[in-house]
Amino acid sequence: MTKLTLGTHPYMLGFEQLERLLERSAKTGNDGYPPFNIEQTSETSYRITLAVAGFAEGDLSITLEDSQLVIRGRQSDDSDGRHFLHRGIAARQFQRSFVLAEGVEVGEAIMENGLLHVDLTRVEPEKIVQTIQIRRG
C-alpha cells in the first residue's frame, strides 16, 4: 500500500505548495529562544508576541519572505569596559519563522515593555461561483 500525500492524493489538486510549506516549517530550526505567544484577537486577526528584553528596535528586523514571516534579532556588543559578575540576560542573536497561510497579511509591529507584538489579519477571500460552459467537441 502506498502512502498518499497532499500532492499525490487524487482529489487534492494543486496542494503541492502546501506540502512544501509544511516541510519547510518543520525545518525552521527554532530552538525555543526567544519565547513567544500567539493569540487570536478576533475572528480574523492574530497577534504574535516575542519576549525580546534587552533588544532595541534597531536590533530587530521583520521580513516577509515567500509567505514566511521571519523575525531576527541581533544585539550589538555594548559590554565595553563593563565587568559582569553574572550575565543571565541573553544577548544572543535569534531567528523566529512563522509560515503564514494565503490571505494572511502582516500589520503593524509594536515594541512595548520588552515585548515585540506583530499583528496579523486574515483577509476573507471573495466567494465566487463560476459556471463552466460545456462545448461539443
PDB file of C-alpha atoms in Angstrom:
ATOM      1  CA  MET A   1       0.000   0.000   0.000  1.00  0.00           C
ATOM      2  CA  THR A   2       1.418   3.390  -0.973  1.00  0.00           C
ATOM      3  CA  LYS A   3       1.256   6.375   1.323  1.00  0.00           C
ATOM      4  CA  LEU A   4      -0.738   9.272  -0.093  1.00  0.00           C
ATOM      5  CA  THR A   5       0.482  12.799   0.472  1.00  0.00           C
ATOM      6  CA  LEU A   6      -1.320  16.058  -0.258  1.00  0.00           C
ATOM      7  CA  GLY A   7       0.499  16.362  -3.561  1.00  0.00           C
ATOM      8  CA  THR A   8      -0.396  12.862  -4.711  1.00  0.00           C
ATOM      9  CA  HIS A   9      -3.933  12.454  -3.371  1.00  0.00           C
ATOM     10  CA  PRO A  10      -6.293  12.124  -6.374  1.00  0.00           C
ATOM     11  CA  TYR A  11      -8.895  14.602  -5.026  1.00  0.00           C
ATOM     12  CA  MET A  12      -6.462  17.242  -3.791  1.00  0.00           C
ATOM     13  CA  LEU A  13      -5.228  19.071  -6.872  1.00  0.00           C
ATOM     14  CA  GLY A  14      -2.687  21.878  -6.664  1.00  0.00           C
ATOM     15  CA  PHE A  15      -1.751  21.385  -2.992  1.00  0.00           C
ATOM     16  CA  GLU A  16       1.916  20.618  -3.636  1.00  0.00           C
ATOM     17  CA  GLN A  17       2.857  24.084  -2.354  1.00  0.00           C
ATOM     18  CA  LEU A  18       1.077  23.423   0.956  1.00  0.00           C
ATOM     19  CA  GLU A  19       3.059  20.243   1.393  1.00  0.00           C
ATOM     20  CA  ARG A  20       6.316  22.136   0.721  1.00  0.00           C
ATOM     21  CA  LEU A  21       5.302  24.779   3.297  1.00  0.00           C
ATOM     22  CA  LEU A  22       4.718  22.089   5.927  1.00  0.00           C
ATOM     23  CA  GLU A  23       8.112  20.564   5.220  1.00  0.00           C
ATOM     24  CA  ARG A  24       9.800  23.983   5.353  1.00  0.00           C
ATOM     25  CA  SER A  25       8.133  24.913   8.646  1.00  0.00           C
ATOM     26  CA  ALA A  26       9.388  21.658  10.188  1.00  0.00           C
ATOM     27  CA  LYS A  27      12.953  22.630   9.218  1.00  0.00           C
ATOM     28  CA  THR A  28      12.975  26.213  10.560  1.00  0.00           C
ATOM     29  CA  GLY A  29      15.299  25.247  13.410  1.00  0.00           C
ATOM     30  CA  ASN A  30      13.594  27.377  16.068  1.00  0.00           C
ATOM     31  CA  ASP A  31      15.308  26.482  19.348  1.00  0.00           C
ATOM     32  CA  GLY A  32      12.840  27.986  21.809  1.00  0.00           C
ATOM     33  CA  TYR A  33      14.535  31.386  22.048  1.00  0.00           C
ATOM     34  CA  PRO A  34      13.045  33.869  22.393  1.00  0.00           C
ATOM     35  CA  PRO A  35       9.814  32.633  23.936  1.00  0.00           C
ATOM     36  CA  PHE A  36       6.629  33.735  22.195  1.00  0.00           C
ATOM     37  CA  ASN A  37       2.837  33.723  22.372  1.00  0.00           C
ATOM     38  CA  ILE A  38       0.308  33.527  19.566  1.00  0.00           C
ATOM     39  CA  GLU A  39      -3.160  34.786  20.382  1.00  0.00           C
ATOM     40  CA  GLN A  40      -6.319  35.146  18.354  1.00  0.00           C
ATOM     41  CA  THR A  41      -7.532  38.698  18.873  1.00  0.00           C
ATOM     42  CA  SER A  42     -10.706  38.417  16.759  1.00  0.00           C
ATOM     43  CA  GLU A  43     -12.316  36.100  14.228  1.00  0.00           C
ATOM     44  CA  THR A  44      -9.864  37.257  11.558  1.00  0.00           C
ATOM     45  CA  SER A  45      -6.841  38.605  13.435  1.00  0.00           C
ATOM     46  CA  TYR A  46      -3.905  37.254  15.399  1.00  0.00           C
ATOM     47  CA  ARG A  47      -1.013  38.647  17.418  1.00  0.00           C
ATOM     48  CA  ILE A  48       2.430  37.127  17.776  1.00  0.00           C
ATOM     49  CA  THR A  49       4.293  38.371  20.866  1.00  0.00           C
ATOM     50  CA  LEU A  50       8.001  37.718  21.387  1.00  0.00           C
ATOM     51  CA  ALA A  51       9.872  38.364  24.640  1.00  0.00           C
ATOM     52  CA  VAL A  52      12.827  40.458  23.448  1.00  0.00           C
ATOM     53  CA  ALA A  53      14.149  42.005  26.674  1.00  0.00           C
ATOM     54  CA  GLY A  54      17.374  43.878  26.047  1.00  0.00           C
ATOM     55  CA  PHE A  55      16.770  44.351  22.327  1.00  0.00           C
ATOM     56  CA  ALA A  56      16.172  47.811  20.883  1.00  0.00           C
ATOM     57  CA  GLU A  57      14.009  48.425  17.832  1.00  0.00           C
ATOM     58  CA  GLY A  58      17.157  48.806  15.733  1.00  0.00           C
ATOM     59  CA  ASP A  59      18.366  45.359  16.814  1.00  0.00           C
ATOM     60  CA  LEU A  60      15.292  43.669  15.319  1.00  0.00           C
ATOM     61  CA  SER A  61      14.168  43.067  11.758  1.00  0.00           C
ATOM     62  CA  ILE A  62      10.875  41.691  10.482  1.00  0.00           C
ATOM     63  CA  THR A  63      10.595  40.424   6.910  1.00  0.00           C
ATOM     64  CA  LEU A  64       8.053  38.535   4.862  1.00  0.00           C
ATOM     65  CA  GLU A  65       9.805  36.024   2.636  1.00  0.00           C
ATOM     66  CA  ASP A  66       7.632  33.868   0.372  1.00  0.00           C
ATOM     67  CA  SER A  67       4.686  33.637   2.821  1.00  0.00           C
ATOM     68  CA  GLN A  68       7.044  33.132   5.763  1.00  0.00           C
ATOM     69  CA  LEU A  69       7.245  35.783   8.489  1.00  0.00           C
ATOM     70  CA  VAL A  70      10.843  35.959   9.712  1.00  0.00           C
ATOM     71  CA  ILE A  71      11.797  37.902  12.850  1.00  0.00           C
ATOM     72  CA  ARG A  72      15.510  38.341  13.520  1.00  0.00           C
ATOM     73  CA  GLY A  73      17.346  39.881  16.427  1.00  0.00           C
ATOM     74  CA  ARG A  74      20.990  40.823  16.715  1.00  0.00           C
ATOM     75  CA  GLN A  75      22.309  42.916  19.590  1.00  0.00           C
ATOM     76  CA  SER A  76      25.431  44.971  19.296  1.00  0.00           C
ATOM     77  CA  ASP A  77      28.083  44.227  21.901  1.00  0.00           C
ATOM     78  CA  ASP A  78      27.794  47.006  24.482  1.00  0.00           C
ATOM     79  CA  SER A  79      29.892  45.427  27.227  1.00  0.00           C
ATOM     80  CA  ASP A  80      32.908  47.687  26.612  1.00  0.00           C
ATOM     81  CA  GLY A  81      34.586  48.361  29.922  1.00  0.00           C
ATOM     82  CA  ARG A  82      31.902  46.527  31.906  1.00  0.00           C
ATOM     83  CA  HIS A  83      32.738  43.592  34.151  1.00  0.00           C
ATOM     84  CA  PHE A  84      29.795  41.237  34.719  1.00  0.00           C
ATOM     85  CA  LEU A  85      29.740  39.041  37.824  1.00  0.00           C
ATOM     86  CA  HIS A  86      26.718  37.259  36.371  1.00  0.00           C
ATOM     87  CA  ARG A  87      25.162  37.685  32.945  1.00  0.00           C
ATOM     88  CA  GLY A  88      21.783  35.969  32.825  1.00  0.00           C
ATOM     89  CA  ILE A  89      20.068  38.221  30.299  1.00  0.00           C
ATOM     90  CA  ALA A  90      20.532  36.604  26.909  1.00  0.00           C
ATOM     91  CA  ALA A  91      22.306  38.737  24.347  1.00  0.00           C
ATOM     92  CA  ARG A  92      22.414  36.232  21.518  1.00  0.00           C
ATOM     93  CA  GLN A  93      21.064  36.585  18.045  1.00  0.00           C
ATOM     94  CA  PHE A  94      17.924  34.740  17.031  1.00  0.00           C
ATOM     95  CA  GLN A  95      15.657  33.985  14.122  1.00  0.00           C
ATOM     96  CA  ARG A  96      11.997  33.010  14.502  1.00  0.00           C
ATOM     97  CA  SER A  97       9.966  31.916  11.468  1.00  0.00           C
ATOM     98  CA  PHE A  98       6.215  31.571  11.073  1.00  0.00           C
ATOM     99  CA  VAL A  99       4.593  30.193   7.911  1.00  0.00           C
ATOM    100  CA  LEU A 100       1.537  32.278   7.021  1.00  0.00           C
ATOM    101  CA  ALA A 101      -1.495  30.967   5.161  1.00  0.00           C
ATOM    102  CA  GLU A 102      -2.565  32.543   1.914  1.00  0.00           C
ATOM    103  CA  GLY A 103      -4.578  35.665   2.670  1.00  0.00           C
ATOM    104  CA  VAL A 104      -2.859  36.435   5.999  1.00  0.00           C
ATOM    105  CA  GLU A 105      -1.423  39.943   5.958  1.00  0.00           C
ATOM    106  CA  VAL A 106       1.156  41.376   8.339  1.00  0.00           C
ATOM    107  CA  GLY A 107       0.003  44.557  10.049  1.00  0.00           C
ATOM    108  CA  GLU A 108       1.962  46.715  12.437  1.00  0.00           C
ATOM    109  CA  ALA A 109       4.750  45.764  14.833  1.00  0.00           C
ATOM    110  CA  ILE A 110       4.891  47.378  18.277  1.00  0.00           C
ATOM    111  CA  MET A 111       7.633  47.298  20.950  1.00  0.00           C
ATOM    112  CA  GLU A 112       6.252  47.594  24.470  1.00  0.00           C
ATOM    113  CA  ASN A 113       7.868  46.736  27.830  1.00  0.00           C
ATOM    114  CA  GLY A 114      10.396  44.308  26.313  1.00  0.00           C
ATOM    115  CA  LEU A 115       7.777  42.602  24.179  1.00  0.00           C
ATOM    116  CA  LEU A 116       7.519  42.727  20.378  1.00  0.00           C
ATOM    117  CA  HIS A 117       3.941  42.452  19.110  1.00  0.00           C
ATOM    118  CA  VAL A 118       3.275  41.650  15.444  1.00  0.00           C
ATOM    119  CA  ASP A 119      -0.341  41.886  14.320  1.00  0.00           C
ATOM    120  CA  LEU A 120      -1.712  39.673  11.546  1.00  0.00           C
ATOM    121  CA  THR A 121      -5.030  39.826   9.721  1.00  0.00           C
ATOM    122  CA  ARG A 122      -6.677  37.094   7.681  1.00  0.00           C
ATOM    123  CA  VAL A 123      -8.466  38.561   4.681  1.00  0.00           C
ATOM    124  CA  GLU A 124     -11.524  36.553   3.725  1.00  0.00           C
ATOM    125  CA  PRO A 125     -11.429  35.694   0.022  1.00  0.00           C
ATOM    126  CA  GLU A 126     -14.381  36.736  -2.058  1.00  0.00           C
ATOM    127  CA  LYS A 127     -16.670  33.775  -2.718  1.00  0.00           C
ATOM    128  CA  ILE A 128     -17.022  33.301  -6.436  1.00  0.00           C
ATOM    129  CA  VAL A 129     -19.277  30.830  -8.175  1.00  0.00           C
ATOM    130  CA  GLN A 130     -18.241  30.231 -11.738  1.00  0.00           C
ATOM    131  CA  THR A 131     -20.227  28.290 -14.297  1.00  0.00           C
ATOM    132  CA  ILE A 132     -18.164  26.430 -16.846  1.00  0.00           C
ATOM    133  CA  GLN A 133     -19.752  26.070 -20.266  1.00  0.00           C
ATOM    134  CA  ILE A 134     -19.608  22.668 -21.878  1.00  0.00           C
ATOM    135  CA  ARG A 135     -18.980  22.726 -25.584  1.00  0.00           C
ATOM    136  CA  ARG A 136     -19.351  19.966 -28.060  1.00  0.00           C
ATOM    137  CA  GLY A 137     -16.022  18.582 -29.285  1.00  0.00           C
TER     138      GLY A 137
END
